[in-house]
Every structure is written in C-alpha cells, then in structure tokens.
Coordinates of N, CA, C and O in Angstrom, one line a residue:
M65 N 1.4 -0.3 8.2 CA 1.7 0.5 9.5 C 0.6 1.3 9.8 O 0.0 0.8 11.0
T66 N -0.3 2.2 9.1 CA -1.7 2.2 9.5 C -2.6 1.4 9.4 O -3.8 1.5 10.0
D67 N -2.3 0.3 8.7 CA -3.3 -0.7 8.4 C -3.5 -1.3 10.0 O -4.6 -1.8 10.4
D68 N -2.3 -1.5 10.9 CA -2.6 -2.2 12.0 C -3.3 -0.8 12.9 O -4.3 -1.5 13.3
L69 N -3.4 0.4 12.7 CA -4.2 1.1 13.3 C -5.5 0.9 13.1 O -6.5 1.1 13.8
V70 N -5.8 1.0 11.7 CA -7.1 0.8 11.4 C -7.7 -0.7 11.7 O -8.9 -0.6 12.4
K71 N -7.0 -1.8 12.0 CA -7.4 -3.1 12.3 C -7.8 -2.9 13.6 O -8.7 -3.4 14.3
R72 N -7.0 -2.2 14.4 CA -7.2 -1.8 16.0 C -8.4 -1.2 16.3 O -9.2 -1.6 17.1
L73 N -8.6 -0.2 15.5 CA -9.8 0.8 15.5 C -11.3 -0.4 15.5 O -12.2 -0.3 16.2
R74 N -11.0 -0.9 14.4 CA -12.6 -1.8 13.6 C -12.3 -3.1 14.9 O -13.4 -3.2 15.0
D75 N -11.3 -3.4 15.5 CA -11.4 -4.7 16.4 C -11.8 -4.4 17.8 O -12.3 -5.1 18.6
S76 N -11.7 -3.2 18.0 CA -12.1 -2.7 19.5 C -13.3 -2.0 19.6 O -13.3 -1.0 20.3
T77 N -14.4 -2.5 19.0 CA -15.6 -1.8 19.1 C -16.6 -2.4 19.8 O -17.6 -2.4 19.5
E78 N -15.9 -2.9 20.9 CA -16.8 -4.0 21.7 C -17.8 -2.9 22.8 O -18.6 -3.6 23.7
W79 N -17.4 -2.0 23.1 CA -18.1 -0.9 24.2 C -19.2 -0.6 23.9 O -20.4 -1.1 23.9
Y80 N -19.4 0.7 23.6 CA -20.7 1.5 23.8 C -20.8 1.7 21.9 O -19.7 2.2 21.3
H81 N -22.2 1.8 21.9 CA -22.4 2.1 20.3 C -21.9 3.2 19.6 O -21.2 3.3 18.5
Y82 N -21.9 4.5 20.2 CA -21.3 5.7 20.1 C -19.8 5.5 20.0 O -19.1 6.0 18.7
D83 N -19.4 4.9 20.8 CA -17.8 4.6 20.2 C -17.4 3.6 19.3 O -16.7 4.2 18.4
A84 N -18.2 2.8 19.1 CA -18.1 1.9 17.9 C -18.4 2.6 16.5 O -17.4 2.4 15.6
E85 N -19.2 3.4 16.6 CA -19.8 4.1 15.6 C -18.4 5.3 15.2 O -17.7 5.4 13.8
L86 N -18.0 5.9 16.0 CA -16.8 6.8 16.0 C -15.6 6.0 15.4 O -14.8 6.6 14.7
K87 N -15.5 4.9 16.1 CA -14.0 4.2 15.5 C -14.2 4.0 14.2 O -13.3 3.8 13.2
M88 N -15.1 3.4 13.7 CA -15.6 3.0 12.5 C -15.2 4.1 11.5 O -14.7 3.9 10.3
K89 N -16.0 5.6 12.1 CA -15.8 6.3 10.8 C -14.2 6.8 10.8 O -13.8 7.1 10.0
C90 N -13.5 6.8 12.1 CA -12.2 7.3 12.0 C -11.3 6.2 11.0 O -10.8 6.6 10.4
A91 N -11.6 4.9 11.5 CA -11.0 4.0 10.4 C -11.2 4.2 8.7 O -10.4 4.1 8.1
D92 N -12.7 4.6 8.6 CA -12.8 4.8 7.2 C -12.1 6.0 6.8 O -11.7 6.2 5.4
R93 N -12.0 6.8 7.5 CA -11.5 8.1 7.1 C -9.7 8.2 6.8 O -9.2 8.5 5.8
I94 N -9.2 7.2 8.0 CA -7.7 6.9 7.6 C -7.6 6.1 6.3 O -6.7 6.3 5.6
E95 N -8.4 5.2 6.0 CA -8.5 4.4 4.9 C -8.5 5.3 3.5 O -8.0 5.2 2.5
E96 N -9.4 6.5 3.6 CA -9.7 7.3 2.1 C -8.6 8.3 2.5 O -8.0 8.3 1.4
L97 N -7.9 8.7 3.2 CA -6.7 9.5 3.3 C -5.5 8.7 2.5 O -4.6 9.3 2.0
E98 N -5.4 7.6 2.9 CA -4.3 6.8 2.5 C -4.4 6.6 0.9 O -3.4 6.2 0.4
A99 N -5.6 6.4 0.9 CA -5.7 6.1 -0.6 C -5.3 7.3 -1.8 O -4.6 7.5 -2.4
K100 N -5.8 8.5 -1.0 CA -5.7 9.8 -1.6 C -3.9 10.0 -1.6 O -3.4 10.8 -2.4
L101 N -3.4 9.6 -0.4 CA -1.9 10.0 -0.2 C -1.1 9.0 -1.4 O -0.1 9.5 -2.1
A102 N -1.7 7.7 -1.6 CA -0.6 6.8 -2.3 C -1.4 7.3 -3.8 O -0.1 7.2 -4.7
K103 N -2.5 7.7 -4.0 CA -2.6 8.4 -5.8 C -1.6 9.7 -6.1 O -1.1 9.7 -6.9
A104 N -1.4 10.4 -4.8 CA -0.5 11.6 -4.9 C 0.9 11.2 -5.1 O 1.4 11.6 -5.8
V105 N 1.3 10.1 -4.4 CA 2.5 9.8 -4.3 C 3.0 8.9 -5.7 O 4.0 9.4 -6.3
E106 N 1.9 8.3 -6.3 CA 2.2 7.8 -7.5 C 2.4 8.6 -8.7 O 3.1 9.0 -9.6
A107 N 1.3 10.1 -8.6 CA 1.7 10.9 -9.4 C 3.0 11.7 -9.7 O 3.5 12.0 -10.4
L108 N 3.3 12.0 -8.2 CA 4.8 12.5 -7.9 C 5.8 11.8 -8.6 O 6.7 12.5 -8.9
Q109 N 5.9 10.6 -8.3 CA 6.7 9.5 -8.8 C 6.8 9.6 -10.3 O 7.8 9.6 -11.1
W110 N 5.7 9.7 -11.0 CA 6.0 9.8 -12.7 C 6.2 11.0 -12.9 O 7.0 10.9 -13.9
L111 N 5.8 12.1 -12.1 CA 6.5 13.4 -12.5 C 7.6 13.4 -12.5 O 8.6 13.9 -13.3
K112 N 8.2 12.9 -11.4 CA 9.7 12.8 -11.2 C 10.5 12.2 -12.1 O 11.6 12.7 -12.7
V113 N 10.1 11.0 -12.6 CA 10.7 10.2 -13.5 C 10.7 11.2 -15.2 O 11.9 11.4 -15.7
E114 N 9.7 11.9 -15.2 CA 9.5 12.7 -16.4 C 10.5 13.5 -16.4 O 11.1 14.2 -17.5
I115 N 10.3 14.3 -15.1 CA 11.4 15.8 -15.0 C 12.7 15.4 -15.0 O 13.6 15.8 -15.9
R116 N 13.3 14.3 -14.6 CA 14.4 13.6 -14.5 C 15.1 13.2 -15.8 O 16.3 13.4 -16.1
G117 N 14.4 12.7 -16.3 CA 14.5 12.0 -18.0 C 14.6 13.3 -19.1 O 14.9 13.1 -19.9
H118 N 14.0 14.7 -18.6 CA 14.0 15.6 -19.2 C 13.1 15.4 -20.9 O 13.4 15.8 -21.8
G119 N 12.3 14.3 -20.1 CA 11.7 13.6 -21.6 C 10.3 14.7 -22.3 O 10.2 15.1 -23.0
F120 N 9.8 14.9 -20.6 CA 8.8 15.7 -21.1 C 7.6 15.5 -22.0 O 7.1 16.2 -23.2
S121 N 7.7 14.0 -22.4 CA 7.1 13.4 -23.7 C 5.9 13.7 -23.6 O 5.1 13.8 -24.9
D122 N 4.9 14.1 -22.6 CA 3.5 14.1 -22.7 C 3.0 15.3 -21.6 O 2.7 15.1 -20.7
E123 N 3.4 16.5 -22.1 CA 3.0 17.8 -20.9 C 1.6 17.6 -20.7 O 1.3 18.0 -19.6
G124 N 0.8 17.0 -21.5 CA -0.8 17.5 -21.5 C -1.1 16.5 -20.3 O -1.8 16.3 -19.7
R125 N -0.8 15.0 -20.4 CA -1.0 14.0 -19.6 C 0.0 14.4 -18.1 O -1.1 14.6 -17.2
M126 N 0.8 15.1 -18.0 CA 1.4 15.9 -16.8 C 0.6 16.9 -16.1 O 0.3 16.6 -15.0
L127 N 0.0 17.7 -17.1 CA -1.1 18.6 -16.6 C -2.4 17.8 -15.9 O -2.6 18.2 -15.3
T128 N -2.8 17.0 -16.8 CA -4.0 16.4 -16.7 C -3.9 15.8 -15.3 O -4.8 15.6 -14.3
M129 N -2.6 15.0 -15.0 CA -2.3 14.1 -13.7 C -2.4 15.2 -12.5 O -2.8 14.9 -11.5
C130 N -1.8 16.3 -12.6 CA -1.6 17.5 -11.7 C -2.9 17.9 -11.1 O -3.2 17.9 -10.1
I131 N -3.7 17.9 -12.3 CA -5.1 18.6 -12.1 C -6.2 17.6 -11.5 O -6.6 18.0 -10.1
S132 N -6.1 16.6 -12.0 CA -6.8 15.5 -11.2 C -6.4 15.0 -9.8 O -7.3 15.0 -9.1
T133 N -5.3 14.8 -9.7 CA -4.8 14.7 -8.3 C -4.9 15.9 -7.3 O -5.4 15.5 -6.1
L134 N -4.9 17.3 -7.8 CA -5.3 18.2 -7.0 C -6.5 18.0 -6.5 O -7.1 18.5 -5.4
A135 N -7.5 17.8 -7.5 CA -9.0 18.1 -7.3 C -9.3 16.9 -6.3 O -10.3 17.1 -5.7
E136 N -8.8 16.0 -6.7 CA -9.1 14.6 -5.9 C -8.7 15.0 -4.2 O -9.5 14.7 -3.3
L137 N -7.3 15.5 -4.1 CA -6.9 15.7 -2.5 C -7.7 16.8 -2.0 O -7.5 17.0 -1.0
T138 N -8.2 17.7 -2.8 CA -8.7 19.2 -2.2 C -10.5 19.0 -2.4 O -11.0 20.0 -2.1
G139 N -10.8 17.8 -2.6 CA -12.2 17.6 -2.6 C -12.9 18.6 -3.9 O -14.3 18.9 -3.9
G140 N -12.1 18.8 -5.1 CA -12.6 19.6 -6.1 C -12.3 20.8 -6.0 O -12.7 21.7 -6.9
K141 N -12.0 21.5 -4.8 CA -11.8 22.9 -5.1 C -10.5 23.5 -5.8 O -9.5 22.8 -5.4
D142 N -10.9 24.3 -6.6 CA -9.8 25.0 -7.4 C -8.9 26.0 -6.4 O -9.4 27.1 -6.4
E143 N -7.7 25.7 -6.2 CA -6.7 26.6 -5.5 C -5.9 27.3 -6.2 O -5.1 26.8 -7.3

C-alpha cells in the first residue's frame, strides 16, 4: 500500500531539483517509519501470544523487547 506511494514519490522526480530532493526525503522517511511500525507490530504480536498463553515464560525478554522497541520508536527518549 505505502510501497506504491514511495514508488510514486521516487518515480515522479523529474521536475525541479528541490522538488526531487524533498520527495526523496519524504520517501526515505516513510520507509523508516514503516520499518519502525513493523518492528512494533512484531513485538506486540509476540507479547499478545505470551499474555494469551499465560506463559510469561520469559518476563525479562518481554521487558527487554518493550524497552528496545520503545527506544527505537521514540529515538531513545525515555518517557
């Protein structure tokens, strides 16, 4: 879905240099945000399985995953 948007941004850069540069920065940012979102979704899916299974087999891993995912999503800011 957003891959189409990124492709359109990258492919339609034939006008002015500033326009092309801006579109490339936008496409880069979209890809960066999609990667972060995918990582957050993966972490949440794993946590859902752990919680639903009431296994809590590795609480340390759950906490580490939460901390690292949040750090990546917030740019390392501790909130």
